[in-house]
């Protein structure tokens, strides 16, 4: 009988790939997880879908500033690989030529399939179905990332975008209801922003040991602080520990999930 070689699956290249919408989201929502992974010697990757420049012609900062700040933040977080997709911030109304929300959905998914196949992450992290904060670009990134994780594992889909890669687990960053309640009580935000009941959260990661690194990364986005964006509230150390000291995630098995059905460590 002819001997057949077992099919060899290539090694993952990154422990975690975080897919985000805008420069600063990597630090704000997943900075602790990324710094913790880097500290443990586990390679990380970040794909950011827009350069943070507004598609409607307005701008939060001079051209190129937000991309430069993003690069500095990734260095602080020890991110191994990164990419920025060629879309613009859709703003509050999800509009504008070149914006992420105006781009054909399949094109965005194909871009992410290519990134997943090149970066070969074990786990992919993105926003929950409400975009963690309700921003339309975040919701778009959630949907496109889920579709891309599935498509990336199917060899006959987009074969020109690289060899198939099956992600083991998906982690959706979310805002716990208790935290949103606290933030509303101190006037940081309205009480009706999206949130997830605390007892539905799979993992609440205590990232306080990496809070100084996370904060240093967030501070790289100086133009956001200059314009008084909501991140400025975390200049207060008490609010910083409350708002940024824990990162909360929902688990979804990926197409390469282990057969035992267990929840892998993040
Ligand atoms: Zn954002």
PDB file of N, CA, C and O in Angstrom, residues 197-239:
ATOM      1  N   UNK A 197     -24.819  42.303  29.473  1.00  0.00           N
ATOM      2  CA  UNK A 197     -24.979  41.927  30.887  1.00  0.00           C
ATOM      3  C   UNK A 197     -23.724  41.193  31.385  1.00  0.00           C
ATOM      4  O   UNK A 197     -23.195  40.326  30.679  1.00  0.00           O
ATOM      5  N   UNK A 198     -23.262  41.554  32.573  1.00  0.00           N
ATOM      6  CA  UNK A 198     -21.984  41.029  33.076  1.00  0.00           C
ATOM      7  C   UNK A 198     -21.943  39.498  33.074  1.00  0.00           C
ATOM      8  O   UNK A 198     -20.897  38.901  32.818  1.00  0.00           O
ATOM      9  N   UNK A 199     -23.084  38.854  33.367  1.00  0.00           N
ATOM     10  CA  UNK A 199     -23.058  37.390  33.475  1.00  0.00           C
ATOM     11  C   UNK A 199     -22.989  36.694  32.112  1.00  0.00           C
ATOM     12  O   UNK A 199     -22.919  35.469  32.045  1.00  0.00           O
ATOM     13  N   UNK A 200     -23.030  37.465  31.020  1.00  0.00           N
ATOM     14  CA  UNK A 200     -22.882  36.851  29.690  1.00  0.00           C
ATOM     15  C   UNK A 200     -21.448  36.967  29.164  1.00  0.00           C
ATOM     16  O   UNK A 200     -21.116  36.432  28.104  1.00  0.00           O
ATOM     17  N   UNK A 201     -20.586  37.687  29.889  1.00  0.00           N
ATOM     18  CA  UNK A 201     -19.218  37.910  29.418  1.00  0.00           C
ATOM     19  C   UNK A 201     -18.374  36.653  29.674  1.00  0.00           C
ATOM     20  O   UNK A 201     -18.422  36.079  30.767  1.00  0.00           O
ATOM     21  N   UNK A 202     -17.646  36.216  28.660  1.00  0.00           N
ATOM     22  CA  UNK A 202     -16.865  34.974  28.798  1.00  0.00           C
ATOM     23  C   UNK A 202     -15.602  35.222  29.617  1.00  0.00           C
ATOM     24  O   UNK A 202     -15.261  34.445  30.501  1.00  0.00           O
ATOM     25  N   UNK A 203     -14.885  36.285  29.280  1.00  0.00           N
ATOM     26  CA  UNK A 203     -13.614  36.565  29.962  1.00  0.00           C
ATOM     27  C   UNK A 203     -13.537  38.051  30.293  1.00  0.00           C
ATOM     28  O   UNK A 203     -13.705  38.896  29.410  1.00  0.00           O
ATOM     29  N   UNK A 204     -13.317  38.343  31.575  1.00  0.00           N
ATOM     30  CA  UNK A 204     -12.997  39.716  31.982  1.00  0.00           C
ATOM     31  C   UNK A 204     -11.523  39.704  32.353  1.00  0.00           C
ATOM     32  O   UNK A 204     -11.137  39.136  33.378  1.00  0.00           O
ATOM     33  N   UNK A 205     -10.733  40.306  31.504  1.00  0.00           N
ATOM     34  CA  UNK A 205      -9.280  40.254  31.685  1.00  0.00           C
ATOM     35  C   UNK A 205      -8.833  41.431  32.549  1.00  0.00           C
ATOM     36  O   UNK A 205      -9.075  42.589  32.196  1.00  0.00           O
ATOM     37  N   UNK A 206      -8.220  41.116  33.691  1.00  0.00           N
ATOM     38  CA  UNK A 206      -7.673  42.177  34.545  1.00  0.00           C
ATOM     39  C   UNK A 206      -6.355  42.632  33.915  1.00  0.00           C
ATOM     40  O   UNK A 206      -5.354  41.907  33.972  1.00  0.00           O
ATOM     41  N   UNK A 207      -6.365  43.800  33.288  1.00  0.00           N
ATOM     42  CA  UNK A 207      -5.153  44.263  32.595  1.00  0.00           C
ATOM     43  C   UNK A 207      -4.445  45.366  33.388  1.00  0.00           C
ATOM     44  O   UNK A 207      -3.579  46.062  32.832  1.00  0.00           O
ATOM     45  N   UNK A 208      -4.775  45.483  34.685  1.00  0.00           N
ATOM     46  CA  UNK A 208      -4.115  46.535  35.475  1.00  0.00           C
ATOM     47  C   UNK A 208      -2.586  46.399  35.503  1.00  0.00           C
ATOM     48  O   UNK A 208      -1.905  47.411  35.502  1.00  0.00           O
ATOM     49  N   UNK A 209      -2.032  45.165  35.464  1.00  0.00           N
ATOM     50  CA  UNK A 209      -0.545  45.100  35.415  1.00  0.00           C
ATOM     51  C   UNK A 209       0.027  45.745  34.146  1.00  0.00           C
ATOM     52  O   UNK A 209       1.211  46.077  34.122  1.00  0.00           O
ATOM     53  N   UNK A 210      -0.794  45.907  33.108  1.00  0.00           N
ATOM     54  CA  UNK A 210      -0.316  46.510  31.842  1.00  0.00           C
ATOM     55  C   UNK A 210      -0.984  47.857  31.590  1.00  0.00           C
ATOM     56  O   UNK A 210      -0.914  48.390  30.496  1.00  0.00           O
ATOM     57  N   UNK A 211      -1.620  48.406  32.649  1.00  0.00           N
ATOM     58  CA  UNK A 211      -2.370  49.650  32.452  1.00  0.00           C
ATOM     59  C   UNK A 211      -1.447  50.818  32.092  1.00  0.00           C
ATOM     60  O   UNK A 211      -1.806  51.660  31.264  1.00  0.00           O
ATOM     61  N   UNK A 212      -0.255  50.844  32.681  1.00  0.00           N
ATOM     62  CA  UNK A 212       0.678  51.949  32.366  1.00  0.00           C
ATOM     63  C   UNK A 212       1.079  51.888  30.896  1.00  0.00           C
ATOM     64  O   UNK A 212       1.159  52.919  30.212  1.00  0.00           O
ATOM     65  N   UNK A 213       1.310  50.679  30.379  1.00  0.00           N
ATOM     66  CA  UNK A 213       1.664  50.522  28.960  1.00  0.00           C
ATOM     67  C   UNK A 213       0.482  50.896  28.077  1.00  0.00           C
ATOM     68  O   UNK A 213       0.630  51.596  27.069  1.00  0.00           O
ATOM     69  N   UNK A 214      -0.695  50.426  28.460  1.00  0.00           N
ATOM     70  CA  UNK A 214      -1.911  50.733  27.692  1.00  0.00           C
ATOM     71  C   UNK A 214      -2.137  52.246  27.645  1.00  0.00           C
ATOM     72  O   UNK A 214      -2.460  52.809  26.590  1.00  0.00           O
ATOM     73  N   UNK A 215      -1.943  52.892  28.791  1.00  0.00           N
ATOM     74  CA  UNK A 215      -2.144  54.336  28.858  1.00  0.00           C
ATOM     75  C   UNK A 215      -1.082  55.058  28.018  1.00  0.00           C
ATOM     76  O   UNK A 215      -1.392  56.014  27.293  1.00  0.00           O
ATOM     77  N   UNK A 216       0.157  54.606  28.064  1.00  0.00           N
ATOM     78  CA  UNK A 216       1.220  55.217  27.249  1.00  0.00           C
ATOM     79  C   UNK A 216       0.886  55.090  25.759  1.00  0.00           C
ATOM     80  O   UNK A 216       1.129  56.011  24.972  1.00  0.00           O
ATOM     81  N   UNK A 217       0.311  53.955  25.371  1.00  0.00           N
ATOM     82  CA  UNK A 217      -0.086  53.766  23.969  1.00  0.00           C
ATOM     83  C   UNK A 217      -1.226  54.712  23.600  1.00  0.00           C
ATOM     84  O   UNK A 217      -1.211  55.345  22.543  1.00  0.00           O
ATOM     85  N   UNK A 218      -2.193  54.805  24.503  1.00  0.00           N
ATOM     86  CA  UNK A 218      -3.330  55.692  24.232  1.00  0.00           C
ATOM     87  C   UNK A 218      -2.868  57.149  24.120  1.00  0.00           C
ATOM     88  O   UNK A 218      -3.349  57.908  23.272  1.00  0.00           O
ATOM     89  N   UNK A 219      -1.899  57.516  24.965  1.00  0.00           N
ATOM     90  CA  UNK A 219      -1.375  58.894  24.940  1.00  0.00           C
ATOM     91  C   UNK A 219      -0.658  59.212  23.627  1.00  0.00           C
ATOM     92  O   UNK A 219      -0.477  60.379  23.289  1.00  0.00           O
ATOM     93  N   UNK A 220      -0.202  58.174  22.910  1.00  0.00           N
ATOM     94  CA  UNK A 220       0.410  58.415  21.593  1.00  0.00           C
ATOM     95  C   UNK A 220      -0.582  59.081  20.651  1.00  0.00           C
ATOM     96  O   UNK A 220      -0.185  59.777  19.717  1.00  0.00           O
ATOM     97  N   UNK A 221      -1.880  58.858  20.910  1.00  0.00           N
ATOM     98  CA  UNK A 221      -2.907  59.460  20.052  1.00  0.00           C
ATOM     99  C   UNK A 221      -3.193  60.873  20.546  1.00  0.00           C
ATOM    100  O   UNK A 221      -4.323  61.220  20.929  1.00  0.00           O
ATOM    101  N   UNK A 222      -2.146  61.694  20.531  1.00  0.00           N
ATOM    102  CA  UNK A 222      -2.216  63.028  21.145  1.00  0.00           C
ATOM    103  C   UNK A 222      -3.295  63.890  20.509  1.00  0.00           C
ATOM    104  O   UNK A 222      -3.947  64.682  21.201  1.00  0.00           O
ATOM    105  N   UNK A 223      -3.528  63.715  19.202  1.00  0.00           N
ATOM    106  CA  UNK A 223      -4.530  64.574  18.545  1.00  0.00           C
ATOM    107  C   UNK A 223      -5.928  64.299  19.085  1.00  0.00           C
ATOM    108  O   UNK A 223      -6.781  65.192  19.095  1.00  0.00           O
ATOM    109  N   UNK A 224      -6.178  63.095  19.565  1.00  0.00           N
ATOM    110  CA  UNK A 224      -7.484  62.783  20.147  1.00  0.00           C
ATOM    111  C   UNK A 224      -7.664  63.520  21.487  1.00  0.00           C
ATOM    112  O   UNK A 224      -8.750  63.978  21.812  1.00  0.00           O
ATOM    113  N   UNK A 225      -6.571  63.610  22.242  1.00  0.00           N
ATOM    114  CA  UNK A 225      -6.640  64.347  23.512  1.00  0.00           C
ATOM    115  C   UNK A 225      -6.768  65.841  23.241  1.00  0.00           C
ATOM    116  O   UNK A 225      -7.508  66.550  23.925  1.00  0.00           O
ATOM    117  N   UNK A 226      -6.055  66.323  22.207  1.00  0.00           N
ATOM    118  CA  UNK A 226      -6.103  67.759  21.881  1.00  0.00           C
ATOM    119  C   UNK A 226      -7.502  68.199  21.478  1.00  0.00           C
ATOM    120  O   UNK A 226      -7.916  69.307  21.789  1.00  0.00           O
ATOM    121  N   UNK A 227      -8.232  67.315  20.806  1.00  0.00           N
ATOM    122  CA  UNK A 227      -9.584  67.720  20.389  1.00  0.00           C
ATOM    123  C   UNK A 227     -10.632  67.402  21.465  1.00  0.00           C
ATOM    124  O   UNK A 227     -11.821  67.633  21.278  1.00  0.00           O
ATOM    125  N   UNK A 228     -10.163  66.886  22.606  1.00  0.00           N
ATOM    126  CA  UNK A 228     -11.073  66.622  23.717  1.00  0.00           C
ATOM    127  C   UNK A 228     -11.982  65.430  23.496  1.00  0.00           C
ATOM    128  O   UNK A 228     -13.113  65.393  23.989  1.00  0.00           O
ATOM    129  N   UNK A 229     -11.499  64.431  22.739  1.00  0.00           N
ATOM    130  CA  UNK A 229     -12.273  63.211  22.525  1.00  0.00           C
ATOM    131  C   UNK A 229     -12.525  62.509  23.861  1.00  0.00           C
ATOM    132  O   UNK A 229     -11.873  62.818  24.864  1.00  0.00           O
ATOM    133  N   UNK A 230     -13.454  61.546  23.856  1.00  0.00           N
ATOM    134  CA  UNK A 230     -13.881  60.930  25.127  1.00  0.00           C
ATOM    135  C   UNK A 230     -12.733  60.260  25.879  1.00  0.00           C
ATOM    136  O   UNK A 230     -12.789  60.129  27.098  1.00  0.00           O
ATOM    137  N   UNK A 231     -11.650  59.852  25.175  1.00  0.00           N
ATOM    138  CA  UNK A 231     -10.512  59.223  25.872  1.00  0.00           C
ATOM    139  C   UNK A 231      -9.885  60.166  26.898  1.00  0.00           C
ATOM    140  O   UNK A 231      -9.249  59.717  27.853  1.00  0.00           O
ATOM    141  N   UNK A 232     -10.080  61.479  26.716  1.00  0.00           N
ATOM    142  CA  UNK A 232      -9.476  62.465  27.632  1.00  0.00           C
ATOM    143  C   UNK A 232      -9.936  62.248  29.066  1.00  0.00           C
ATOM    144  O   UNK A 232      -9.211  62.589  30.013  1.00  0.00           O
ATOM    145  N   UNK A 233     -11.142  61.674  29.238  1.00  0.00           N
ATOM    146  CA  UNK A 233     -11.669  61.458  30.594  1.00  0.00           C
ATOM    147  C   UNK A 233     -10.746  60.564  31.414  1.00  0.00           C
ATOM    148  O   UNK A 233     -10.685  60.671  32.641  1.00  0.00           O
ATOM    149  N   UNK A 234      -9.987  59.695  30.744  1.00  0.00           N
ATOM    150  CA  UNK A 234      -9.142  58.733  31.456  1.00  0.00           C
ATOM    151  C   UNK A 234      -7.842  59.341  31.972  1.00  0.00           C
ATOM    152  O   UNK A 234      -7.020  58.652  32.557  1.00  0.00           O
ATOM    153  N   UNK A 235      -7.669  60.651  31.772  1.00  0.00           N
ATOM    154  CA  UNK A 235      -6.542  61.352  32.391  1.00  0.00           C
ATOM    155  C   UNK A 235      -6.681  61.266  33.915  1.00  0.00           C
ATOM    156  O   UNK A 235      -5.691  61.262  34.641  1.00  0.00           O
ATOM    157  N   UNK A 236      -7.908  61.179  34.387  1.00  0.00           N
ATOM    158  CA  UNK A 236      -8.178  60.978  35.821  1.00  0.00           C
ATOM    159  C   UNK A 236      -7.818  59.531  36.182  1.00  0.00           C
ATOM    160  O   UNK A 236      -8.408  58.587  35.631  1.00  0.00           O
ATOM    161  N   UNK A 237      -6.841  59.329  37.106  1.00  0.00           N
ATOM    162  CA  UNK A 237      -6.371  57.957  37.378  1.00  0.00           C
ATOM    163  C   UNK A 237      -7.451  57.011  37.879  1.00  0.00           C
ATOM    164  O   UNK A 237      -7.425  55.815  37.567  1.00  0.00           O
ATOM    165  N   UNK A 238      -8.426  57.533  38.638  1.00  0.00           N
ATOM    166  CA  UNK A 238      -9.496  56.663  39.155  1.00  0.00           C
ATOM    167  C   UNK A 238     -10.380  56.181  38.009  1.00  0.00           C
ATOM    168  O   UNK A 238     -10.704  54.993  37.902  1.00  0.00           O
ATOM    169  N   UNK A 239     -10.747  57.123  37.128  1.00  0.00           N
ATOM    170  CA  UNK A 239     -11.570  56.739  35.979  1.00  0.00           C
ATOM    171  C   UNK A 239     -10.799  55.822  35.034  1.00  0.00           C
ATOM    172  O   UNK A 239     -11.368  54.943  34.397  1.00  0.00           O
TER     173      UNK A 239
END
